[in-house]
CSV table of C-alpha atoms and ligand atoms in Angstrom, one decimal:
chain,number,residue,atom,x,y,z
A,153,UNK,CA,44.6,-3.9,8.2
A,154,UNK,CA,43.4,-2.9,11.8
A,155,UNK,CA,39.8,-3.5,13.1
A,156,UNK,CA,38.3,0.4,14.1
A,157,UNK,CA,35.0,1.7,15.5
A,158,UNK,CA,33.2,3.6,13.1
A,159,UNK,CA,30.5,5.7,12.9
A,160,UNK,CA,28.1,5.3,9.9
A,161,UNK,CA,27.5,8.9,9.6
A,162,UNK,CA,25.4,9.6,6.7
A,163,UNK,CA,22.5,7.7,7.5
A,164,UNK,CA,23.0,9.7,10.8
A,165,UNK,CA,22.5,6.7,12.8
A,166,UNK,CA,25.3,7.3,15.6
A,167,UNK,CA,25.2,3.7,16.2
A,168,UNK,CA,28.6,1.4,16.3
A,169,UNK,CA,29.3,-0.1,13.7
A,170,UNK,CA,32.7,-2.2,12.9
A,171,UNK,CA,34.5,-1.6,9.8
A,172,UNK,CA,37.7,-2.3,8.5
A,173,UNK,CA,39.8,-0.2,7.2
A,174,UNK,CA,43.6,1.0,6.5
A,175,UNK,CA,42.8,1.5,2.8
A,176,UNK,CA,42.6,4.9,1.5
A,177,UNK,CA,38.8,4.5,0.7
A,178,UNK,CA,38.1,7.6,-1.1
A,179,UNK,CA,41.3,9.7,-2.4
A,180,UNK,CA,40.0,12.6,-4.9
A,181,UNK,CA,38.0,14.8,-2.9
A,182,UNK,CA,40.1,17.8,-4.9
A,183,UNK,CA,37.5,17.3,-8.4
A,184,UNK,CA,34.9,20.0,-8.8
A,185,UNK,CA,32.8,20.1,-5.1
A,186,UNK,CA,30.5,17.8,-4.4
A,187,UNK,CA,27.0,19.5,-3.2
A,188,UNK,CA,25.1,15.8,-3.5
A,189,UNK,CA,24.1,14.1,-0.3
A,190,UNK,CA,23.6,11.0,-2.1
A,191,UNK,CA,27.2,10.8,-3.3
A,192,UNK,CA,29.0,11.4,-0.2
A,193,UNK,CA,30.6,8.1,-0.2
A,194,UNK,CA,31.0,6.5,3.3
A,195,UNK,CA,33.8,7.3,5.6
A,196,UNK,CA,35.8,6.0,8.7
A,197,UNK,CA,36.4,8.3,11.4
A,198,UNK,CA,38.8,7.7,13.6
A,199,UNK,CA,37.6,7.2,17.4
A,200,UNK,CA,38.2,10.3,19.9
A,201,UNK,CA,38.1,7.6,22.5
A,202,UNK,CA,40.9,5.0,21.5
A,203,UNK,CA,44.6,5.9,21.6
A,204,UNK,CA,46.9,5.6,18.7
A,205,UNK,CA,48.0,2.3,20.6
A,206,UNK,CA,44.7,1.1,20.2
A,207,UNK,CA,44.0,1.7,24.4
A,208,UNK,CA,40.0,2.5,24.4
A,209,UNK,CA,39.4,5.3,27.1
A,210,UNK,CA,37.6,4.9,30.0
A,211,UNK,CA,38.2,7.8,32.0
A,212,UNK,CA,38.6,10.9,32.6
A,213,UNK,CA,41.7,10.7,33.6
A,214,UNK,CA,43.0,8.7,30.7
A,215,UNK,CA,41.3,11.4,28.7
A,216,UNK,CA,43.2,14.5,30.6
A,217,UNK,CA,47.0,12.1,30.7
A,218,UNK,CA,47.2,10.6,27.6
A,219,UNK,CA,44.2,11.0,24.9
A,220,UNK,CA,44.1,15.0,25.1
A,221,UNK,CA,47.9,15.8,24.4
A,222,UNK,CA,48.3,12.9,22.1
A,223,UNK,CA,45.3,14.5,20.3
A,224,UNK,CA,46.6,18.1,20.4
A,225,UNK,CA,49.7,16.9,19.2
A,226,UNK,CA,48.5,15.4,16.1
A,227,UNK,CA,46.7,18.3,15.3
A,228,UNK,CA,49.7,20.6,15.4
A,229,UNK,CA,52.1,18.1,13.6
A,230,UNK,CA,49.5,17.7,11.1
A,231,UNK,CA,47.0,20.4,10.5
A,232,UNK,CA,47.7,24.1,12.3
A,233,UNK,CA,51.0,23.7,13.5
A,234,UNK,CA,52.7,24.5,16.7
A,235,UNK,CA,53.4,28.0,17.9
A,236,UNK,CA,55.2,29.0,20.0
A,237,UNK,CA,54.5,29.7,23.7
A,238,UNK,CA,54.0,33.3,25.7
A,239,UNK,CA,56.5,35.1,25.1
A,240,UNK,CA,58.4,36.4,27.8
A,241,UNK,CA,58.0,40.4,29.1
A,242,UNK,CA,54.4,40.9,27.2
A,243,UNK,CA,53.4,44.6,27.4
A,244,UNK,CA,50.1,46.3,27.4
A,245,UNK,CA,49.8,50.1,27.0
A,246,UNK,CA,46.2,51.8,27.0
A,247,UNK,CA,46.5,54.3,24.6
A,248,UNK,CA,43.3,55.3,24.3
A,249,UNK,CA,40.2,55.0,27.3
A,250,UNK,CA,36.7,57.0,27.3
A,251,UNK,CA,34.4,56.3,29.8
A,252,UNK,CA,31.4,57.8,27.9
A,253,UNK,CA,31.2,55.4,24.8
A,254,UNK,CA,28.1,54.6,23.0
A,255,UNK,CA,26.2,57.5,24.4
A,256,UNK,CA,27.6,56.6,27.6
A,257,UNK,CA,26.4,53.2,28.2
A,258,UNK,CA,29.9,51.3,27.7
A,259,UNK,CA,33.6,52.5,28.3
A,260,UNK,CA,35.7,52.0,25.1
A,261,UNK,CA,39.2,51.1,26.0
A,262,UNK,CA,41.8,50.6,22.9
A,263,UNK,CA,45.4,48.7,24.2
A,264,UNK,CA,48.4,48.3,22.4
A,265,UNK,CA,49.8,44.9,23.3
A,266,UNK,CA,53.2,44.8,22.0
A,267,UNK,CA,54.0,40.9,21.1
A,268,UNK,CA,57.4,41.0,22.2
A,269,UNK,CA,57.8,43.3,24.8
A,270,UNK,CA,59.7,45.7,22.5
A,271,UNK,CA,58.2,48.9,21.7
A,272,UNK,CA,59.7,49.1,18.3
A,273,UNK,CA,58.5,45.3,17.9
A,274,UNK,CA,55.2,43.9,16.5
A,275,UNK,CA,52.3,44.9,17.5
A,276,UNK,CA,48.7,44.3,17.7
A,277,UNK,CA,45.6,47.0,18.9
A,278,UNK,CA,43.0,45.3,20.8
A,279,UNK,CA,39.2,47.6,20.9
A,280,UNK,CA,37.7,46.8,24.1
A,281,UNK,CA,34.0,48.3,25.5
A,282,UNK,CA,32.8,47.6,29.3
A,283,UNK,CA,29.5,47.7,30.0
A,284,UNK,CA,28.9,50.6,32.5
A,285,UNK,CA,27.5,50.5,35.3
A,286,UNK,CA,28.2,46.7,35.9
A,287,UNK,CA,28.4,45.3,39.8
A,288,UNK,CA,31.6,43.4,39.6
A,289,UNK,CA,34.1,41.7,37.1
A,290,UNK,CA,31.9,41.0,33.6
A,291,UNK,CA,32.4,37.9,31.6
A,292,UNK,CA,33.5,39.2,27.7
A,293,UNK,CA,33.1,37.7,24.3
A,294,UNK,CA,36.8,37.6,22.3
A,295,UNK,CA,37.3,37.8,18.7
A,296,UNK,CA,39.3,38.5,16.1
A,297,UNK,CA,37.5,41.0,12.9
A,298,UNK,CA,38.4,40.7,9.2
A,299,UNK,CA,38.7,44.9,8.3
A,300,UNK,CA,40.2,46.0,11.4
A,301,UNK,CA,39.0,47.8,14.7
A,302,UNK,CA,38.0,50.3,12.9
A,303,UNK,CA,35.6,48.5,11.0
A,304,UNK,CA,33.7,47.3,14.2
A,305,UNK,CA,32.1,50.5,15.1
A,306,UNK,CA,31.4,53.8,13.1
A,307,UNK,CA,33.1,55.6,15.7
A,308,UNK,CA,36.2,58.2,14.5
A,309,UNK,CA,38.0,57.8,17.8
A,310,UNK,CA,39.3,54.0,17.0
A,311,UNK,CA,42.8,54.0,15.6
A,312,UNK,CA,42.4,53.5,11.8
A,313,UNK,CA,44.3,50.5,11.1
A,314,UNK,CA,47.6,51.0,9.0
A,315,UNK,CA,47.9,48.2,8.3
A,316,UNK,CA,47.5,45.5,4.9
A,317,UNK,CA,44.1,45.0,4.6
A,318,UNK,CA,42.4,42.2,1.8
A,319,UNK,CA,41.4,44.7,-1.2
A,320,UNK,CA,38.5,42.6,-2.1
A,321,UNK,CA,36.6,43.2,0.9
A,322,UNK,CA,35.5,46.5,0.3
A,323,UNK,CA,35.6,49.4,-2.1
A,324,UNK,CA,37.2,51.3,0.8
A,325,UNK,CA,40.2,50.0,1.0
A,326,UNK,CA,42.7,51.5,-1.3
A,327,UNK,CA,45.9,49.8,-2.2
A,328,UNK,CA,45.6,47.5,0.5
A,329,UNK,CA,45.1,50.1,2.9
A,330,UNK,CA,41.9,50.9,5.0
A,331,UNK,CA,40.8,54.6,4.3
A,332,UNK,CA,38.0,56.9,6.5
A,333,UNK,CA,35.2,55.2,4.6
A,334,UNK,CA,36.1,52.0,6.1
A,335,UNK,CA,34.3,52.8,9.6
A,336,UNK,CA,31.6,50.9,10.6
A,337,UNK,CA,31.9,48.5,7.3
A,338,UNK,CA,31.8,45.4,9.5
A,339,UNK,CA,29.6,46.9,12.4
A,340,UNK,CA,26.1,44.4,10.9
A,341,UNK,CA,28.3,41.8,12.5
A,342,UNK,CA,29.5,43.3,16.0
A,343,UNK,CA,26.2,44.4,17.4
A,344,UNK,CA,28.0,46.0,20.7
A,345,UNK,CA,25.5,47.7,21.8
A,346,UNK,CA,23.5,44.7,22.4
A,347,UNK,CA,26.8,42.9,23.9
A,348,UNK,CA,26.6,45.6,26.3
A,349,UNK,CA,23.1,45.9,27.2
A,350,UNK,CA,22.9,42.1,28.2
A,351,UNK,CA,26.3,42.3,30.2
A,352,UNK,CA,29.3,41.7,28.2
A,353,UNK,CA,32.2,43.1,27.5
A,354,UNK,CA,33.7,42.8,23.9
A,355,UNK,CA,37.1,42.8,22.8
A,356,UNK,CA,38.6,42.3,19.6
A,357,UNK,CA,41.7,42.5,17.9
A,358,UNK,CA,42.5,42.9,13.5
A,359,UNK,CA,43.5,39.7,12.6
A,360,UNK,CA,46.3,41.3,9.9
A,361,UNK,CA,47.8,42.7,13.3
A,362,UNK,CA,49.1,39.1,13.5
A,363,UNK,CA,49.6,38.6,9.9
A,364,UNK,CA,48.1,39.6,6.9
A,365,UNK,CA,46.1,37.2,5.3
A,366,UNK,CA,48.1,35.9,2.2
A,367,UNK,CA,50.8,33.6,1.0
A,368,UNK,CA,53.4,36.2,1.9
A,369,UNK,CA,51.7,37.4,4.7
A,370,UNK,CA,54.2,35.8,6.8
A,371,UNK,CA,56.8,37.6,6.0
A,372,UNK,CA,55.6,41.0,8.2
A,373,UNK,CA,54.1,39.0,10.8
A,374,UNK,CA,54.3,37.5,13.9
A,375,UNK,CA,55.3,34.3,12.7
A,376,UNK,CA,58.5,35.6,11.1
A,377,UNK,CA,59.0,38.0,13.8
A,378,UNK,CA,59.4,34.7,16.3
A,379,UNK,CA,61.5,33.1,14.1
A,380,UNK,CA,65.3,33.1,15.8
A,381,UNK,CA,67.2,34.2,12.3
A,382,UNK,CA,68.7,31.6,10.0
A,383,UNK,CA,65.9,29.1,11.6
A,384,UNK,CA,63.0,27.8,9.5
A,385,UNK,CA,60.3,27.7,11.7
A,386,UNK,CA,58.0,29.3,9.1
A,387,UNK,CA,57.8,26.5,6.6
A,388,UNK,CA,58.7,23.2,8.3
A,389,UNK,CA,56.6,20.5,8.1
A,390,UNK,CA,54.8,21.2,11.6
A,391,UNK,CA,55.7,24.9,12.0
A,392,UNK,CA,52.5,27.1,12.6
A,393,UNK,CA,50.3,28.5,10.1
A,394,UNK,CA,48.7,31.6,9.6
A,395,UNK,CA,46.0,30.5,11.6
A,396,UNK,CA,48.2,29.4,14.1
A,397,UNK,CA,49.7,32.4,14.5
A,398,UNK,CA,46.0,34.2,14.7
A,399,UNK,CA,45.0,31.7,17.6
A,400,UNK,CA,47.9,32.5,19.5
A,401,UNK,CA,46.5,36.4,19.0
A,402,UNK,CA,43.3,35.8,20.8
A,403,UNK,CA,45.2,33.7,23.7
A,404,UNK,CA,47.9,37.1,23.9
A,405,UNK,CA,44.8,39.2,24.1
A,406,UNK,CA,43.4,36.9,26.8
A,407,UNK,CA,46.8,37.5,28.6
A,408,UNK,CA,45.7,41.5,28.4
A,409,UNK,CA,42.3,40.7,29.5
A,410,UNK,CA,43.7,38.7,32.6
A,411,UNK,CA,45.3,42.2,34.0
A,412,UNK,CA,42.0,44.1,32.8
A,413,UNK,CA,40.3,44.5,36.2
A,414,UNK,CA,36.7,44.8,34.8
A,415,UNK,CA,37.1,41.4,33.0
A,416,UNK,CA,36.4,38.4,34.3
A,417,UNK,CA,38.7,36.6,32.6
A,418,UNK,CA,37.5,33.2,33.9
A,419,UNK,CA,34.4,34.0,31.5
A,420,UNK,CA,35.9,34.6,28.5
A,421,UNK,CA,34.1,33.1,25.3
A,422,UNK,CA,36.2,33.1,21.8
A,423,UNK,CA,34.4,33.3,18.9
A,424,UNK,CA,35.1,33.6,15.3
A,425,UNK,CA,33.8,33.6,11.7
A,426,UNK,CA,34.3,31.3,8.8
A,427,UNK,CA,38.4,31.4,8.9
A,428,UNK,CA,38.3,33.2,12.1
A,429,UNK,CA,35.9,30.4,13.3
A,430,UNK,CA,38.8,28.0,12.4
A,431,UNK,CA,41.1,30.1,14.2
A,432,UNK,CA,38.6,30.5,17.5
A,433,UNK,CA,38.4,26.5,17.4
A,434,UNK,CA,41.9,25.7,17.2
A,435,UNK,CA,42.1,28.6,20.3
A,436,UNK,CA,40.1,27.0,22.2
A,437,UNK,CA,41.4,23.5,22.0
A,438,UNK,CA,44.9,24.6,22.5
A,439,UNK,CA,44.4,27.3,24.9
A,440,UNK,CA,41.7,25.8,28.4
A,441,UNK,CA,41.9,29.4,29.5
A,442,UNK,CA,38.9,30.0,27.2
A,443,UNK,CA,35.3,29.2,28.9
A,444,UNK,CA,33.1,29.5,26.0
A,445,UNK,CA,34.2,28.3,22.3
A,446,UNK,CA,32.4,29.8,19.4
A,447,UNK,CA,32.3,28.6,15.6
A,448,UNK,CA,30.6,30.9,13.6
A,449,UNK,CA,30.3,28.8,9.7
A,450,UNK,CA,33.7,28.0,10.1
A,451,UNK,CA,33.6,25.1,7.7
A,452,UNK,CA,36.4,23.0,6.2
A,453,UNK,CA,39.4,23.3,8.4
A,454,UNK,CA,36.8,24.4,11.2
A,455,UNK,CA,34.2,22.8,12.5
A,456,UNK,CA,32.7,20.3,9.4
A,457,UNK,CA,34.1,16.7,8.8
A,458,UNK,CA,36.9,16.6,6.8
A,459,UNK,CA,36.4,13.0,5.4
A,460,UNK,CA,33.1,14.1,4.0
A,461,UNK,CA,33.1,15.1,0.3
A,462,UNK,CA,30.8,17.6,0.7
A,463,UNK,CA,31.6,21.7,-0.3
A,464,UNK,CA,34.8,22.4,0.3
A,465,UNK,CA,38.0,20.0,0.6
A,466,UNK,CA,41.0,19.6,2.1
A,467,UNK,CA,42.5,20.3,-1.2
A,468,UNK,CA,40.7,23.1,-1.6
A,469,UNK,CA,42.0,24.6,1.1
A,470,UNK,CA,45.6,23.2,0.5
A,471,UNK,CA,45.3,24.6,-3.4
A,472,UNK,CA,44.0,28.6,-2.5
A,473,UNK,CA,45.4,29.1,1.3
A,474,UNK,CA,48.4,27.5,1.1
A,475,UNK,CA,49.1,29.5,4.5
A,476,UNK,CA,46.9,28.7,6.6
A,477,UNK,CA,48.1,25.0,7.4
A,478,UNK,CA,51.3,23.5,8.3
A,479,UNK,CA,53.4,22.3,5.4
A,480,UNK,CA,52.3,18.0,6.6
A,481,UNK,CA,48.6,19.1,5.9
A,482,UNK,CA,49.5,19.2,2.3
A,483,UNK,CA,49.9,15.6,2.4
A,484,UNK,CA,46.7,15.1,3.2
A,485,UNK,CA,44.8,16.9,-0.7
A,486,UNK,CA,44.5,13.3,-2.5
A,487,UNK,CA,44.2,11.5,1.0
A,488,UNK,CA,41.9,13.1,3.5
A,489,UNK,CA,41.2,9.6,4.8
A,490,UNK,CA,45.1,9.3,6.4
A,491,UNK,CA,44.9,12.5,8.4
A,492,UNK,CA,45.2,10.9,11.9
A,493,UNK,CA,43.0,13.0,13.1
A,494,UNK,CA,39.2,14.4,11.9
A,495,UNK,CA,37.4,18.2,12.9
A,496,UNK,CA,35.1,16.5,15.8
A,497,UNK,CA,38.2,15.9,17.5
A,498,UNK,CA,39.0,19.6,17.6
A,499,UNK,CA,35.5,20.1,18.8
A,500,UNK,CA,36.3,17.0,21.5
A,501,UNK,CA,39.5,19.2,23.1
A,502,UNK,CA,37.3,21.6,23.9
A,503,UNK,CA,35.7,19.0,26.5
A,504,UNK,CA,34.5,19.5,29.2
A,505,UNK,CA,34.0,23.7,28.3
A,506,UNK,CA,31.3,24.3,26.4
A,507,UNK,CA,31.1,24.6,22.7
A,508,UNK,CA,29.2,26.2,19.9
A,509,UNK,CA,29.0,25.2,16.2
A,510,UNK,CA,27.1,27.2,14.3
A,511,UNK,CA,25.8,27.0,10.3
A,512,UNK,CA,23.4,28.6,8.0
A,513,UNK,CA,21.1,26.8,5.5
A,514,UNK,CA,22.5,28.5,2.3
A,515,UNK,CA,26.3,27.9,3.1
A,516,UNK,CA,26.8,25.0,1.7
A,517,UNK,CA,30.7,25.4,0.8
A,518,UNK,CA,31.3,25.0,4.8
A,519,UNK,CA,28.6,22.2,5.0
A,520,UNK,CA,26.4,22.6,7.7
A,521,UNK,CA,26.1,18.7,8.2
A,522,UNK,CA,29.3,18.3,8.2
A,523,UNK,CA,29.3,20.3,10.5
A,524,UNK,CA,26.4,19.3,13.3
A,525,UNK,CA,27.9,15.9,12.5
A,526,UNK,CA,31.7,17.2,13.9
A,527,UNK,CA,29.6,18.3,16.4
A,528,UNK,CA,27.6,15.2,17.1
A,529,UNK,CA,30.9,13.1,17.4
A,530,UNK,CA,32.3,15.0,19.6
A,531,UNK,CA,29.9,14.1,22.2
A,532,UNK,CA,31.1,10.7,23.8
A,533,UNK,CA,34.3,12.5,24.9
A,534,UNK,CA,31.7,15.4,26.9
A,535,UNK,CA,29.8,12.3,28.5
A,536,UNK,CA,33.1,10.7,29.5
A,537,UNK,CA,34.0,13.7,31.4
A,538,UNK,CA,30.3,14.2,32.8
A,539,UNK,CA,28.8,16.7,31.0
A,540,UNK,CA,25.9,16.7,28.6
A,541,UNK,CA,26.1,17.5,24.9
A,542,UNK,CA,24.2,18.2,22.1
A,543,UNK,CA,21.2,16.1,23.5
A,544,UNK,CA,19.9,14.7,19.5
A,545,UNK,CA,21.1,12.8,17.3
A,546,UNK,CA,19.4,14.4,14.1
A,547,UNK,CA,20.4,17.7,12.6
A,548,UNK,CA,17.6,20.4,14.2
A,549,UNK,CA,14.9,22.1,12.2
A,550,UNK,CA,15.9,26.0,11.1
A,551,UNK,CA,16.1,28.1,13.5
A,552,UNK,CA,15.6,25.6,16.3
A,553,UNK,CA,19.2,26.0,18.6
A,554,UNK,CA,19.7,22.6,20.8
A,555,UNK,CA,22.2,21.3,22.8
A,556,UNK,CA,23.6,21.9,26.4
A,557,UNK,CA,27.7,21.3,26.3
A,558,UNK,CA,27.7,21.4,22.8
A,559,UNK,CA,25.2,24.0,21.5
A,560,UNK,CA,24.3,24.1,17.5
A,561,UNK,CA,22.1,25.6,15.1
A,562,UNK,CA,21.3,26.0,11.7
A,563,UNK,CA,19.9,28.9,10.3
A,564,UNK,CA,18.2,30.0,8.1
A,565,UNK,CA,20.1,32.6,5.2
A,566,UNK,CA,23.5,32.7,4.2
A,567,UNK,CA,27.3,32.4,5.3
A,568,UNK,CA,27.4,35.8,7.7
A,569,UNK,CA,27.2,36.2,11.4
A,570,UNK,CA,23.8,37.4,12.2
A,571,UNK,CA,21.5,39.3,15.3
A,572,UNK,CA,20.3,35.8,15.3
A,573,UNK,CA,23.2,34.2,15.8
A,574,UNK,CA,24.4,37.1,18.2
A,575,UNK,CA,21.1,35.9,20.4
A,576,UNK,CA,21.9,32.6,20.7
A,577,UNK,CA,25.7,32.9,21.8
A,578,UNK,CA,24.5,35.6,24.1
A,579,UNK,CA,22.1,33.0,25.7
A,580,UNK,CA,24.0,30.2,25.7
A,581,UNK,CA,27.1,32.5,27.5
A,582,UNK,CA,24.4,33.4,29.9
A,583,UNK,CA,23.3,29.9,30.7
A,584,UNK,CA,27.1,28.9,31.2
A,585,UNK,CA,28.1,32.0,32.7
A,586,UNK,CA,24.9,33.1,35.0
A,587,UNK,CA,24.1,29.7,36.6
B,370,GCU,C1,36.7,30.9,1.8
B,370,GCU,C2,37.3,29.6,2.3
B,370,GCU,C3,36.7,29.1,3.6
B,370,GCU,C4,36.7,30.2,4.6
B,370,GCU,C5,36.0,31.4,4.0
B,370,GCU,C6,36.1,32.7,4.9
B,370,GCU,O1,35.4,30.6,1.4
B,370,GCU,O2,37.2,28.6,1.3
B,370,GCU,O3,37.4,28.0,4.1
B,370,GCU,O4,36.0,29.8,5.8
B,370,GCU,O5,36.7,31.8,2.8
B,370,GCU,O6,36.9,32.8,5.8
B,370,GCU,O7,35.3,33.6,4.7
């Protein structure tokens, strides 16, 4: 049995409390989902702030030597995975580059970066649009889409996407492929010309570039195409999931933006959507390159608690995306309470850069307290390394964005990425990037 610090979350109260524990406390989360906030049972959360060894942290410097990469570490041996690092020889070609986009207010750039180096080796396209007009380097919001490039923008000079697309996701997509009427079908969600207008660039990348998103999606991505033959270093126990593999996407596409000479890459915020959220998340802990980190209803496996039965579980996830994890977070279905680790300490690797977590009032499934509580949690390791966080200690009103480090909101409506939420990323990216 040891002695631990622990948070009694569901009154909210972020006061101290001491609790014993060592005992799986709760083990079936993976029953039908809980939406009662009266029968979240209580949970231990293990401390961002004390070592495995037990060593509280005091410093910063404790923080940056030992706490971070034994952190990181227990996240890739037990949730996402470890991937791989740049690969050598990374090449960019810009096959495509109009300086009179959008009715000439942004130039559209589109850049082959070829993951490998080879040109007969995988491949991913990234969309990119540059304010004109701008007086030096701009700062540029990263993402990956769900549809493809194509999808961002009704616009027929992006490349249609070739490649496997999830059927489901609109009646335009034929056999798993994207057809001409898929243009434009995610554009509600991209609002470039706004991005533009206030300053940004945007650049985003197909997330099926990297691997398409089911159980044998590995198999013609990136994750097989690193794999040294005869070597299993798709399915071991700590070898990187799918959205591994799409988090080291966005930080090869940062690579690209570093030689891109109207980026500032120094202001680069990542942001992503429900699974994409996940993937900006796990980013932007792994990759401090990233200024900004963005979590669009990213949910379980994101940005909410996973020892709180609420929505969806660790099981859940386990049971219908089998790929996205690392084969140890299967362990973890029937006992979310022994994953060393829990989602504010995703959120606390982010620390000092600033963070955003993001929910809306109807999607319950990723928990939005869950959520602001991650969020909460996260905030003694920001005010060990000096910098303000979410600045309350109850979940805001609708509508009603807080927080400095760590911004959040809830609004109101339901799992989607909004103009709303557009406004308050671009805000809070101008109050990090503009000061
Ligand atoms: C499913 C899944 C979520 C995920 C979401 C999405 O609902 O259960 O974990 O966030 O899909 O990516 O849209």
């Amino acid at each position: 049995m040891t002695l631990r610090r622990a948070w009694s979350v569901d009154g909210l109260s972020a006061a101290i409390v001491v609790l014993v524990s060592g005992s799986a406390m709760f083990s079936a989360q993976s029953a039908s989902p809980n939406y009662d906030e009266t029968k979240v049972p209580p949970y231990t959360l293990p401390d961002p702030l004390v070592c495995g060894d037990g060593t509280p942290v005091t410093t910063a410097r404790m923080w940056e030597q030992k706490r971070r990469p034994e952190l990181l570490r227990l996240f890739e041996e037990h949730v996402y995975g470890r991937a791989p690092a740049r690969p050598g020889g990374l090449r960019f070609d810009v096959f495509e580059h109009d300086r009179n986009a959008l009715g000439g207010r942004a130039t559209r750039k589109q850049v082959a970066i070829w993951l490998t180096g080879q040109r007969d080796g995988p491949r991913m396209d990234l969309l990119l649009y540059l304010p004109n007009g701008a007086r030096g380097r701009v700062p540029a919001f990263l993402g990956l889409n769900f549809n493809g490039n194509h999808a961002v923008q009704p616009d027929p000079a992006i490349r249609l996407s070739e490649r496997w697309m999830v059927a489901e996701r609109s009646p335009c997509i034929v056999s798993n492929r994207a057809t001409e009427a898929c243009r434009g079908i995610e554009a509600e969600r991209w609002p470039v010309a706004t991005i533009v207008a206030r300053g940004y660039a945007l650049a985003t990348v197909y997330y099926g570039d990297l691997e398409p998103d089911h159980p044998e999606g590995w198999k013609s991505g990136i994750r097989a195409a690193l794999s040294p033959a005869g070597t299993n270093t798709v399915f071991g126990p700590e070898a990187w999931g799918a959205i591994s593999a799409w988090a080291w996407g966005l930080s090869r596409a940062l690579d690209y933006l570093e030689t891109e000479r109207a980026v500032d890459a120094k202001r680069v915020a990542v942001l992503g959507h429900s699974r994409l959220g996940k993937t900006a998340l796990w980013a932007g802990a792994r990759d401090r390159r990233f200024a900004i980190v963005i979590s669009n209803n990213s949910g379980e496996g994101g940005a909410a608690l996973a020892r709180r039965w609420f929505g969806e579980t660790t099981a859940d996830l386990n049971r219908r995306f089998p790929h996205w994890f690392c084969g140890n977070f299967k362990r973890y279905s029937d006992n979310v309470a022994a994953l060393p680790v829990d989602q504010h300490e995703l959120i606390a690797l982010i620390a000092p850069r600033p963070v955003y977590v993001a929910s809306a009032e109807e999607d319950r499934w990723a928990d939005p307290r869950g959520e602001f509580l991650a969020a909460l949690h996260a905030e003694p390791v920001y005010r060990l390394l000096g910098r303000a966080g979410l600045g309350v200690t109850e979940m805001p009103p609708l509508n009603t964005p807080v927080g400095d480090g760590i911004g959040y909101h809830i609004r109101s409506g339901k799992h989607d990425v909004t103009d709303y939420d557009w406004a308050q990323y671009l805000n809070f990216a101008d109050r990090h990037f503009r000061r």
